[in-house]
CSV table of C-alpha atoms and ligand atoms in Angstrom, one decimal:
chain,number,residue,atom,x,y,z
A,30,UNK,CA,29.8,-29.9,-63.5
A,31,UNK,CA,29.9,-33.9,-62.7
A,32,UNK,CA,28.1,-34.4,-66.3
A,33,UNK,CA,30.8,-31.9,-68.3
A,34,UNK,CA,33.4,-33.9,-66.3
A,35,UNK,CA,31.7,-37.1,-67.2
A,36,UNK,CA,31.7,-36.4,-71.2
A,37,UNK,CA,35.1,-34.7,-70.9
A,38,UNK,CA,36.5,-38.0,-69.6
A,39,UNK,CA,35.3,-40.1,-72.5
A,40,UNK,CA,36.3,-37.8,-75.3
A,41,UNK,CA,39.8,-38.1,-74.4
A,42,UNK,CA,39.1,-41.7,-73.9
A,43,UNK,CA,37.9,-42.1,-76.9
A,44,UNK,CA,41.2,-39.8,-78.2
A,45,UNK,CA,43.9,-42.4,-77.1
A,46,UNK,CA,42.0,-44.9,-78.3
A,47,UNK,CA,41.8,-43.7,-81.9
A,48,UNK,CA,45.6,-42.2,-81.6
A,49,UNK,CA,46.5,-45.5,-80.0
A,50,UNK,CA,44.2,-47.2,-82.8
A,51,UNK,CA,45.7,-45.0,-85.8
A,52,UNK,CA,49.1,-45.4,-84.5
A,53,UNK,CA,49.0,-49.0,-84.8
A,54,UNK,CA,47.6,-49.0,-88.5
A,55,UNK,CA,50.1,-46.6,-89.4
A,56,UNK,CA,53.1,-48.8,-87.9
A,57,UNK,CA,51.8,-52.0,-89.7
A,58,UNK,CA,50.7,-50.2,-93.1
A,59,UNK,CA,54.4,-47.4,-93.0
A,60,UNK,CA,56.4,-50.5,-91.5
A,61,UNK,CA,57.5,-47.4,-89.0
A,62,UNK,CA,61.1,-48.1,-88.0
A,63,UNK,CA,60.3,-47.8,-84.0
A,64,UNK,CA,56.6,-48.6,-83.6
A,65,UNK,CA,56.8,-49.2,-79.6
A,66,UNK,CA,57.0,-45.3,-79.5
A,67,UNK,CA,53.3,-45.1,-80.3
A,68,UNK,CA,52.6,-47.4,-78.1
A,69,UNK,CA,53.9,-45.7,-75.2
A,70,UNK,CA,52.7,-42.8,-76.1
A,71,UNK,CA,49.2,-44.4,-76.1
A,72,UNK,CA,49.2,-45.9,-73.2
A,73,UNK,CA,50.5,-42.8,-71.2
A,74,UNK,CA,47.6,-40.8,-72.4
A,75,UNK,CA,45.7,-43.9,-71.5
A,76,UNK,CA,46.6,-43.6,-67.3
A,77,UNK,CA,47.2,-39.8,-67.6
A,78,UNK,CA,43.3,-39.9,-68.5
A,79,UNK,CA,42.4,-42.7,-66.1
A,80,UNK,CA,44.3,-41.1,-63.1
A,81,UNK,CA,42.8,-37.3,-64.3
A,82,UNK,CA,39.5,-39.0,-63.7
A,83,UNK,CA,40.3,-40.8,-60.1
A,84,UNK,CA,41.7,-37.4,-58.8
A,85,UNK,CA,38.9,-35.3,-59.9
A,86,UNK,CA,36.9,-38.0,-58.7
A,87,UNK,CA,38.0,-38.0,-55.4
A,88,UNK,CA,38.0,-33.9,-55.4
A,89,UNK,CA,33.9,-34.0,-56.5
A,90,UNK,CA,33.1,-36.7,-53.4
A,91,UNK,CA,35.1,-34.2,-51.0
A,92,UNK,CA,33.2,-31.4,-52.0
A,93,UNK,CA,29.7,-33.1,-52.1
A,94,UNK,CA,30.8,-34.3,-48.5
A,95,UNK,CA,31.4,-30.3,-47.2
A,96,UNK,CA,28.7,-29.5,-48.9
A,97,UNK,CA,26.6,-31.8,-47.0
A,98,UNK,CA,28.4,-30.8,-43.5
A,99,UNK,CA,27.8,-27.3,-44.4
A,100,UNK,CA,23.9,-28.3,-45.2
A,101,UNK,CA,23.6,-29.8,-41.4
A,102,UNK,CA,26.1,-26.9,-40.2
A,103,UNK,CA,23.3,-24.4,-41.5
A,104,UNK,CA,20.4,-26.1,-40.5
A,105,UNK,CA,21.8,-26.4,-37.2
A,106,UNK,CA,22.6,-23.3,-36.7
A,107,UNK,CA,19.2,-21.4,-37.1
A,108,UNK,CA,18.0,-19.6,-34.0
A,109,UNK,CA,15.6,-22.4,-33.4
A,110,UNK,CA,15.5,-25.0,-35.4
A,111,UNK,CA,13.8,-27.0,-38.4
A,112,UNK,CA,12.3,-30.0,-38.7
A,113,UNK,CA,11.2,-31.5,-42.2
A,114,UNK,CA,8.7,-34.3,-42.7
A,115,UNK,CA,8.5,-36.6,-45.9
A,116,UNK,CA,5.8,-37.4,-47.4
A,117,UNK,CA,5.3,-40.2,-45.8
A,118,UNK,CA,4.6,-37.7,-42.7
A,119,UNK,CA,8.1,-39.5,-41.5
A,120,UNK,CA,10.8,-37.6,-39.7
A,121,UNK,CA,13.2,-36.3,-42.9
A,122,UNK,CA,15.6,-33.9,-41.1
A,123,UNK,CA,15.9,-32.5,-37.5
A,124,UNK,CA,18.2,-29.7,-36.8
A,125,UNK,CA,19.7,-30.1,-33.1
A,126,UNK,CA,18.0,-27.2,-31.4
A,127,UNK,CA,14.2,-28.6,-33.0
A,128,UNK,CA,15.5,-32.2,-31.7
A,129,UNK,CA,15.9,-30.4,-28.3
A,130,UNK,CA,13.2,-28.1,-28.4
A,131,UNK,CA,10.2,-31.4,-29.2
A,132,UNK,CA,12.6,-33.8,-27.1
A,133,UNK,CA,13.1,-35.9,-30.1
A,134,UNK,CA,15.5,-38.8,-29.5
A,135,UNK,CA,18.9,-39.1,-31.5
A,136,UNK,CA,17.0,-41.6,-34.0
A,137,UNK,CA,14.1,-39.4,-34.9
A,138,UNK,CA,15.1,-39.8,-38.4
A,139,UNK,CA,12.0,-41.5,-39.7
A,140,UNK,CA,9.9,-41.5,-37.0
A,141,UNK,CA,6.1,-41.0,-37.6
A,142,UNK,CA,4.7,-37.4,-36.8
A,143,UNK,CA,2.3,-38.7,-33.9
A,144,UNK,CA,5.5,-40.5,-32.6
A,145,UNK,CA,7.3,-37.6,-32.8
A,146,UNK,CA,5.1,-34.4,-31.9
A,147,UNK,CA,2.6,-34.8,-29.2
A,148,UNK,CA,1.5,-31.6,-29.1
A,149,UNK,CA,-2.2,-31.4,-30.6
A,150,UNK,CA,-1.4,-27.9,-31.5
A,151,UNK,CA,1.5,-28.8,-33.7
A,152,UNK,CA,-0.2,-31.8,-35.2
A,153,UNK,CA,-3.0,-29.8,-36.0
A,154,UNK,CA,-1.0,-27.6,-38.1
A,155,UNK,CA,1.4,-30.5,-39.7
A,156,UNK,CA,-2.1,-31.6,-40.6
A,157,UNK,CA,-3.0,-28.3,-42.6
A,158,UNK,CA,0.2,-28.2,-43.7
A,159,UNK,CA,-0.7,-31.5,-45.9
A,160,UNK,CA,-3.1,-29.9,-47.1
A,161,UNK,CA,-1.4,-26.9,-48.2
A,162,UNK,CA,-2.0,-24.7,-45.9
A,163,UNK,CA,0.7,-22.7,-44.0
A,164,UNK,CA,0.3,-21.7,-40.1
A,165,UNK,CA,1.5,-19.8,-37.7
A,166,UNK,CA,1.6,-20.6,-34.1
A,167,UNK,CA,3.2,-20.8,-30.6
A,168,UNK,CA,5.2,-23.4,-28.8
A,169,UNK,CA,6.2,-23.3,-25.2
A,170,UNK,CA,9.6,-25.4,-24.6
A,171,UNK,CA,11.5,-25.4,-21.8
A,172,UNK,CA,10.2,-22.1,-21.0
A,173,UNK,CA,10.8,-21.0,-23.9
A,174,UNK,CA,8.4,-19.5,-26.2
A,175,UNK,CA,8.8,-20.1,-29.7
A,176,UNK,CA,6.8,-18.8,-33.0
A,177,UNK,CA,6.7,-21.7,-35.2
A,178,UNK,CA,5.9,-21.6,-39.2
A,179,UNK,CA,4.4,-24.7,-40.2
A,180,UNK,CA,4.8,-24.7,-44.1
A,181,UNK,CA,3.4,-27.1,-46.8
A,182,UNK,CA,7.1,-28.8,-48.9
A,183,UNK,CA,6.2,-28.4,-52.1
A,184,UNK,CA,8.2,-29.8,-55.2
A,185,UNK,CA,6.7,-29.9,-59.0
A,186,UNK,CA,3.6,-28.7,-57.9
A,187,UNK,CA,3.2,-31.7,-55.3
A,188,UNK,CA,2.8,-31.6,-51.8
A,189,UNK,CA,6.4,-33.5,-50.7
A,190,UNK,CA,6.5,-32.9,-47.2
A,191,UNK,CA,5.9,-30.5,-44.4
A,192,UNK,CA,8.5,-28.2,-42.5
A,193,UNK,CA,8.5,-26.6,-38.8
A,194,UNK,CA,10.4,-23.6,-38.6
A,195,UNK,CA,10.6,-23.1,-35.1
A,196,UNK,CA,12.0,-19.7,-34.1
A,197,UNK,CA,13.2,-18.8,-31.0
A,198,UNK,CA,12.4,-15.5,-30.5
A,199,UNK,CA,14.5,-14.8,-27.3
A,200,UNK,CA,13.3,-13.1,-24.1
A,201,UNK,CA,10.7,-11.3,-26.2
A,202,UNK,CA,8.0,-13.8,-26.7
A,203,UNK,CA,8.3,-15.3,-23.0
A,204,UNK,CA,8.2,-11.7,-21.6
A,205,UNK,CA,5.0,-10.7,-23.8
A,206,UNK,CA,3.4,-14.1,-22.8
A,207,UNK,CA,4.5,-12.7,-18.9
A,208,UNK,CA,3.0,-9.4,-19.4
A,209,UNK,CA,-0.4,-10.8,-20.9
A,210,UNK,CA,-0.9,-13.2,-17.3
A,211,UNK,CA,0.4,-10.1,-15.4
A,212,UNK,CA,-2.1,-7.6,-16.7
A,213,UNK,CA,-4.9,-10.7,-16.7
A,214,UNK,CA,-3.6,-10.7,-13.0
A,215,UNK,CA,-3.7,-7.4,-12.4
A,216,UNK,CA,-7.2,-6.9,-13.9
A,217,UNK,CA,-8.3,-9.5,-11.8
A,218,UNK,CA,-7.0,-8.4,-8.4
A,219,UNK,CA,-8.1,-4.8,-9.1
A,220,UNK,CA,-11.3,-5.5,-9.5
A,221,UNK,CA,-12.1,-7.8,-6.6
A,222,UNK,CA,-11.5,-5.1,-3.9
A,223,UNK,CA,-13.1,-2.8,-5.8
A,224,UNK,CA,-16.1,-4.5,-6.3
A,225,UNK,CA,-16.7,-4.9,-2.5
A,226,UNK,CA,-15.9,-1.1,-2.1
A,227,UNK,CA,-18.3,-0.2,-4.3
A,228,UNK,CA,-21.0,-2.8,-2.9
A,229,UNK,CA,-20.7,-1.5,0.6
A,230,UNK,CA,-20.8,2.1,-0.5
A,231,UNK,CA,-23.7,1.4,-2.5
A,232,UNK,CA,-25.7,0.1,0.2
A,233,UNK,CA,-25.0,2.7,2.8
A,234,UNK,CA,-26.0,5.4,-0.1
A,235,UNK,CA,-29.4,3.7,-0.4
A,236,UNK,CA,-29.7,3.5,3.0
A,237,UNK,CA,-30.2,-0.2,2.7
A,238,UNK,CA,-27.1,-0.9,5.3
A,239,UNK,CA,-28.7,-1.0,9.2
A,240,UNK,CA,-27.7,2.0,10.9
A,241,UNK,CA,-25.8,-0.2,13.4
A,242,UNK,CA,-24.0,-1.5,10.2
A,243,UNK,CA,-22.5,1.6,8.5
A,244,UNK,CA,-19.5,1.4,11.1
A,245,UNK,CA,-18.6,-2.2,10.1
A,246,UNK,CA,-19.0,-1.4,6.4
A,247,UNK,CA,-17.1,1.5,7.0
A,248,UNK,CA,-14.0,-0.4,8.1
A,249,UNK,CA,-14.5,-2.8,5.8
A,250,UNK,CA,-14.4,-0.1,2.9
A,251,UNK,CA,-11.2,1.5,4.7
A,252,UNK,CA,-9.7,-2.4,4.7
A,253,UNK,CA,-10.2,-2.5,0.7
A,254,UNK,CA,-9.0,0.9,0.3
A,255,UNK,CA,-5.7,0.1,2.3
A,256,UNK,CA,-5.4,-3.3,0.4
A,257,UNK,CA,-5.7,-1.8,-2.8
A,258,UNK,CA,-3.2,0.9,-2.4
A,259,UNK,CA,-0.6,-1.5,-1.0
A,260,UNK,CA,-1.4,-3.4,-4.0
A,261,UNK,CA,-1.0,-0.3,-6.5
A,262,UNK,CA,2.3,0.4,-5.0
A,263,UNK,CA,3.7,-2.9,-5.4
A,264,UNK,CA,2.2,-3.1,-9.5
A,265,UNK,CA,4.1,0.2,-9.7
A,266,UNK,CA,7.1,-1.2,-7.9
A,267,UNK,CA,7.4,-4.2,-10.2
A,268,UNK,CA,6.8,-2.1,-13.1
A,269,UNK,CA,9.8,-0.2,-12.1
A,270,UNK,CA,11.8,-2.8,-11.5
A,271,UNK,CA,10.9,-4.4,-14.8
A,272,UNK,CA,11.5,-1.5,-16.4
A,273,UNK,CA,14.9,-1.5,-14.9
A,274,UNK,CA,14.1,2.0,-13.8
A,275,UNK,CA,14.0,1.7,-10.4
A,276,UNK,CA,15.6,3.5,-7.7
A,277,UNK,CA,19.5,3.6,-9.4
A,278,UNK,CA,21.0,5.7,-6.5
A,279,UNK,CA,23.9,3.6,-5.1
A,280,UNK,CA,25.2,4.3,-1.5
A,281,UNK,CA,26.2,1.9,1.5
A,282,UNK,CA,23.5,0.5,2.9
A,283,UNK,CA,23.8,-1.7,6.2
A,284,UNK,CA,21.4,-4.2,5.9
A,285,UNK,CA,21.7,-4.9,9.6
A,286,UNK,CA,20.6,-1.5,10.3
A,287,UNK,CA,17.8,-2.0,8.1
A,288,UNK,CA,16.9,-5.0,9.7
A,289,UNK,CA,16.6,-3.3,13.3
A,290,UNK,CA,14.7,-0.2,11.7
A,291,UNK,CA,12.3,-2.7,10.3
A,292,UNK,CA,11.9,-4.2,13.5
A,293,UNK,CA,10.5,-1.0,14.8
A,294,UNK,CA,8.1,-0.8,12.3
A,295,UNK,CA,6.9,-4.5,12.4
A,296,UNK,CA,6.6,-4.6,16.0
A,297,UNK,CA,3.1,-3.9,16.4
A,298,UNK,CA,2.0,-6.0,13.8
A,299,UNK,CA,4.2,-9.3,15.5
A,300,UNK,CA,2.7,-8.4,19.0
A,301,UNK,CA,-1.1,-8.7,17.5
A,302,UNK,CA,-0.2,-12.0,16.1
A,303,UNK,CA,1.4,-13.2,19.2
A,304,UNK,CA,4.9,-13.5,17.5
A,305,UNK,CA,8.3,-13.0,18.9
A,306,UNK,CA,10.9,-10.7,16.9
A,307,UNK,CA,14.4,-11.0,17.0
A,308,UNK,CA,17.2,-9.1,15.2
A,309,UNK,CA,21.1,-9.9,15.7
A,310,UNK,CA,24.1,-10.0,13.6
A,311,UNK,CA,26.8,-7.9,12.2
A,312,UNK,CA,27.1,-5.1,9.8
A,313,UNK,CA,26.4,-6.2,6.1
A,314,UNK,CA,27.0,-3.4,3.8
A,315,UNK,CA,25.5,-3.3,0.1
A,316,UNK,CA,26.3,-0.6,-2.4
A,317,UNK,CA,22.6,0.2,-3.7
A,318,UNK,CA,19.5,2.0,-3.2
A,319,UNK,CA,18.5,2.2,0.4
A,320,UNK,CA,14.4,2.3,-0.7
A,321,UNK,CA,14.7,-0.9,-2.2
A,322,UNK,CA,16.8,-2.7,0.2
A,323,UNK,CA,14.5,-1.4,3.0
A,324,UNK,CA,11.8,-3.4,1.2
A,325,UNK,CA,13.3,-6.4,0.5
A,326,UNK,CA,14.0,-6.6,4.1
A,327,UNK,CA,10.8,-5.4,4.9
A,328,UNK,CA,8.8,-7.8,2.7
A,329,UNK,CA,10.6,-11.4,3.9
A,330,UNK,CA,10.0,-9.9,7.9
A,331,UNK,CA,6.5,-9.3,7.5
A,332,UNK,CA,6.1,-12.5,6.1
A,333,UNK,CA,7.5,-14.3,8.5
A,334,UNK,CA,4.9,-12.8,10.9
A,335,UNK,CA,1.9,-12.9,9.0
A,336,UNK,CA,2.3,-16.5,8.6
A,337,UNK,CA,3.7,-17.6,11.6
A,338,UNK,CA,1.3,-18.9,14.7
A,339,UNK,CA,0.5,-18.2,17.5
A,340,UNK,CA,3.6,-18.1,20.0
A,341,UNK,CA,5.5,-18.6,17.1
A,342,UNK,CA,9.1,-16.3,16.5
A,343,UNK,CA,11.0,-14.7,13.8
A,344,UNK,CA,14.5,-14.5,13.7
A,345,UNK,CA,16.5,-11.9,11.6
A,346,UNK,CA,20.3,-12.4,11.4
A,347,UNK,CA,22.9,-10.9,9.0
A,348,UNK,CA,25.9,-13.1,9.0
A,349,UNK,CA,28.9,-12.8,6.7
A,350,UNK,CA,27.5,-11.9,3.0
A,351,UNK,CA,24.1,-13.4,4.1
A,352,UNK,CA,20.7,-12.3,5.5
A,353,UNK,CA,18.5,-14.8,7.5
A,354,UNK,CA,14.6,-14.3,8.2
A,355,UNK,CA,13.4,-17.6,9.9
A,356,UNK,CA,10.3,-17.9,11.6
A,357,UNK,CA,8.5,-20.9,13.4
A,358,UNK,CA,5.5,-20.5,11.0
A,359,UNK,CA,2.9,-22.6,8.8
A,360,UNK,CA,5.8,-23.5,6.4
A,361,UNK,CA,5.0,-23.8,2.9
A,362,UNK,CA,3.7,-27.5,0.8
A,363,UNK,CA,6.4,-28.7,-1.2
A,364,UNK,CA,5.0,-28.6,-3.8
A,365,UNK,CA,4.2,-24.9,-3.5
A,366,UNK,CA,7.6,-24.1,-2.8
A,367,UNK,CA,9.0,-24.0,-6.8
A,368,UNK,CA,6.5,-21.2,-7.9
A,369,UNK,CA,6.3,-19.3,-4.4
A,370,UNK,CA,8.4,-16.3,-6.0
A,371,UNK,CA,5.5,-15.8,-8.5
A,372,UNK,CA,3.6,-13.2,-8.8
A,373,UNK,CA,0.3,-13.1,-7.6
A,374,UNK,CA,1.1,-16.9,-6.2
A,375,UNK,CA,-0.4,-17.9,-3.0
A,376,UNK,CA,-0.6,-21.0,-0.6
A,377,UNK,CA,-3.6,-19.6,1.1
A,378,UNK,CA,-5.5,-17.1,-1.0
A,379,UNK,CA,-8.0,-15.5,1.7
A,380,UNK,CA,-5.0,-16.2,4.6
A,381,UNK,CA,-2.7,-13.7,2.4
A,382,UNK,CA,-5.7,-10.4,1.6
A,383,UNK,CA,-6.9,-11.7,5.1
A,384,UNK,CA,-3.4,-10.6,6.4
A,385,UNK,CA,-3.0,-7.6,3.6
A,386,UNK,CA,-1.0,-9.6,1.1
A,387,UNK,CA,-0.7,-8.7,-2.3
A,388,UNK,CA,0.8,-11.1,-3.5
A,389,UNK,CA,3.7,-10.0,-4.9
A,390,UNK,CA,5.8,-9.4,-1.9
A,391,UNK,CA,8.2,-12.3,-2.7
A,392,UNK,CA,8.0,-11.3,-6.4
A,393,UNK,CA,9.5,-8.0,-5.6
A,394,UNK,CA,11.9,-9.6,-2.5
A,395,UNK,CA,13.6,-11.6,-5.9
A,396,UNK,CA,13.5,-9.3,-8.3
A,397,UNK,CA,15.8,-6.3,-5.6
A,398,UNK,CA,17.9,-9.1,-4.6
A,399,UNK,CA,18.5,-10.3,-8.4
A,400,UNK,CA,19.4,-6.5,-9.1
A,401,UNK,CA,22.3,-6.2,-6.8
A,402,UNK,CA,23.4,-9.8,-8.2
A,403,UNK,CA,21.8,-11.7,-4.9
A,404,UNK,CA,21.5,-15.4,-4.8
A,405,UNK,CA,17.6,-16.2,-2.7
A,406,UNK,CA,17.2,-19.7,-0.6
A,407,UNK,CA,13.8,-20.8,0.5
A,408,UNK,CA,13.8,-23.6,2.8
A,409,UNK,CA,10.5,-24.5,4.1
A,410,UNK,CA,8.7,-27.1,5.9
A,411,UNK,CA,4.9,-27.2,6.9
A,412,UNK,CA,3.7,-26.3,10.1
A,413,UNK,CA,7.3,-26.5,11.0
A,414,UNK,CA,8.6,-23.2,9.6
A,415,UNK,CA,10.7,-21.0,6.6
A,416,UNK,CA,13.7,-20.1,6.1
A,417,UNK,CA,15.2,-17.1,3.6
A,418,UNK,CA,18.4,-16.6,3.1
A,419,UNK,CA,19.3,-14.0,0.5
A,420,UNK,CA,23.2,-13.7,-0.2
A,421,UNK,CA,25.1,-10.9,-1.5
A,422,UNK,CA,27.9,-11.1,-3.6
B,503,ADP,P1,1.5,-12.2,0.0
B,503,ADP,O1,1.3,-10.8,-0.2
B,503,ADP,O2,0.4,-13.1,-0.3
B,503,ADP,O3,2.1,-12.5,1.3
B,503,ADP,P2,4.1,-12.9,-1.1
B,503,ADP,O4,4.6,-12.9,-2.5
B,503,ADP,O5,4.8,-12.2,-0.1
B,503,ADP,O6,2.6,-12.6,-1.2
B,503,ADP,O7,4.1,-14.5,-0.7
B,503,ADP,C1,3.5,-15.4,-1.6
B,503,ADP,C2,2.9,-16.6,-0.8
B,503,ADP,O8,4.0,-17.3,-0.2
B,503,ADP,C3,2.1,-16.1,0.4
B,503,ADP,O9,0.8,-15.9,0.0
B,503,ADP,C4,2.2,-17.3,1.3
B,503,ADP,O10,1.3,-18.3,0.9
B,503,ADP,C5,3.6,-17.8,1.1
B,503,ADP,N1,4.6,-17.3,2.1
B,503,ADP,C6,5.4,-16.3,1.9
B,503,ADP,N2,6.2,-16.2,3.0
B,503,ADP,C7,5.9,-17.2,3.8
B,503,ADP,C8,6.4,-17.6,5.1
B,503,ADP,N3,7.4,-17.0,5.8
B,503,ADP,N4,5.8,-18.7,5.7
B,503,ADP,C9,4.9,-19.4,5.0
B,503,ADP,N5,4.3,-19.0,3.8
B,503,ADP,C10,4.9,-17.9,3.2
């Protein structure tokens, strides 16, 4: 278009000139009564062509300058982003959400790839890429998982560059990546109470195991049985709830009431660890499924007991929107205190199956209270104590 424009110009350039030229050689050889006519005439063809060629001009830089907005405006707006390296392996282009995603500075442009990735991964494939080889492979950023196409730039036959595609792939990526560990997880706890089931069971069938022992092994058995079952109900629990399957019945439940029922139940268990148990406050009713409330409550109580101390208390109180479970326990590290809602995280591994943890009892706690759009607070200090608040809306 620019070129036709270009040639355009100069023929009718080259037009007034020859009218402008002829005109004049007519006027001197015809001795043409009014010869400035020509003249003007030249001359307006003259400026009607130079100004035709300014406003066109200006038009063609307008619309190479959209056309590079709408370039940055599309690169930008891939789920993801995209980042293109010369072939000088030097920063060429960085779309916003790549800039954010690699934590590249606002001056990337023309940074050198090791300056600009760190991950080994990533170079590794920029490096293959080089060479002409596409990849395929994952990116975790920000907790976000990303699939990211490394691709060879090629132009003529020549290796110009390399490009990262990096493509957010939503929820779906992070929440295979969270089933993988869960099932790894899963597997794992599984199998260690099984394995001391069937150890114990195999030496009392062989008749290796004392007479004196079979009791002992017995209970220990039953202990792994019980453990294991608490454990398949909370897999199966979580699996609901991830499902979003769970328990959808909605009626008023008093959390309050739930509270004191619970307290029935967990009384036993806070007299055998020496643990005072305290429930007070007010009526706090929450439209939802009276199972799954019962175990949120449930879960943060028996917590609070099984790692409390000796002489140590709980206190359960339902104020306002809010329920309180605060206990005079171990408290958790600080720097255990960020993943605690985890599954399968523990402080104190053998201290939680010691006690019949699972694990998962906070996991689930978060998970109800997220359902019915509650907001959980752990405040925690060692050997001092924790404190739960979970508030409804
Ligand atoms: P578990 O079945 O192991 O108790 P949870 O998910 O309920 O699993 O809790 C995760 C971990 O958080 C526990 O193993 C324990 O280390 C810590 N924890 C939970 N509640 C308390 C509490 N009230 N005081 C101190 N530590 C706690």
């Amino acid at each position: 278009m620019e070129k036709r424009f270009k040639s355009l110009t100069l023929i009718v350039y080259i037009i007034a000139f020859m009218f402008v030229a002829a005109a004049s050689v007519t006027v001197t050889l015809l001795n043409v009564p009014q010869p400035w006519i020509f003249v003007i005439i030249g001359a307006v063809i003259l400026a009607a062509t130079v100004l035709l060629y300014l406003f066109i001009s200006a038009i063609m830089k307008a619309e190479k300058e959209y056309h590079s907005a709408d370039y940055a405006a599309m690169i930008d707006s891939i789920t993801g982003g995209i980042l293109v390296f010369d072939g000088n392996s030097r920063v060429y282009t960085v779309s916003e959400d790549a800039a954010g995603y690699l934590d590249l500075p606002d001056y990337a442009t023309g940074m050198y790839k090791t300056d600009a990735i760190h991950d080994p991964e990533l170079l590794r494939c920029i490096e293959l890429a080089e060479k002409g080889e596409s990849s395929l492979t994952e990116y975790t950023a920000h907790g976000v998982t990303l699939r990211v196409l490394v691709d060879p730039v090629i132009f003529d036959h020549k290796i110009v560059g390399t490009m990262l595609l990096l493509l957010d792939m939503g929820e779906q990526l992070t929440l295979q990546k969270l089933k993988r560990e869960f099932t790894a997880n899963v597997s794992h706890e599984l199998k260690t109470p099984l394995t001391s089931i069937s150890g114990y069971a195999e030496m009392i069938a062989a008749g290796i195991a004392a007479p004196k022992d079979v009791p002992e092994f017995a209970l220990r058995i039953q202990k792994e049985s019980k453990r294991l079952l608490a454990l398949i109900s909370d897999i199966i629990r979580l699996s609901s709830l991830d499902e979003g399957g769970a328990e959808d019945e909605k009626e008023a439940v008093d959390i309050f009431e739930i509270a004191d029922e619970s307290r029935d139940v967990l009384l036993k268990s806070a007299e055998d660890h020496g643990v005072s148990l305290e429930v007070t406050g007010e009526e706090l009713t929450v439209e939802g499924s009276r199972s799954l409330l019962s175990e949120l409550v449930y879960n943060l109580m028996d917590n609070a007991i099984r790692y409390n101390k000796e002489g140590g208390s709980v206190r359960v109180e339902t104020k306002g929107r809010t329920l309180t479970v605060e206990d005079t326990g171990i408290g958790i590290p600080e720097e255990h205190i960020p993943h605690i809602f985890e599954r399968f995280y523990r402080v104190d591994k053998s201290r939680s199956k010691q006690t019949g943890g699972t694990g998962l009892g906070l996991a689930i706690v978060k998970h109800i209270a997220e359902k019915y759009g509650a907001e959980t607070r752990l405040q925690s200090r060692e050997g001092e104590g924790t404190r739960i608040t979970v508030k409804f809306p």
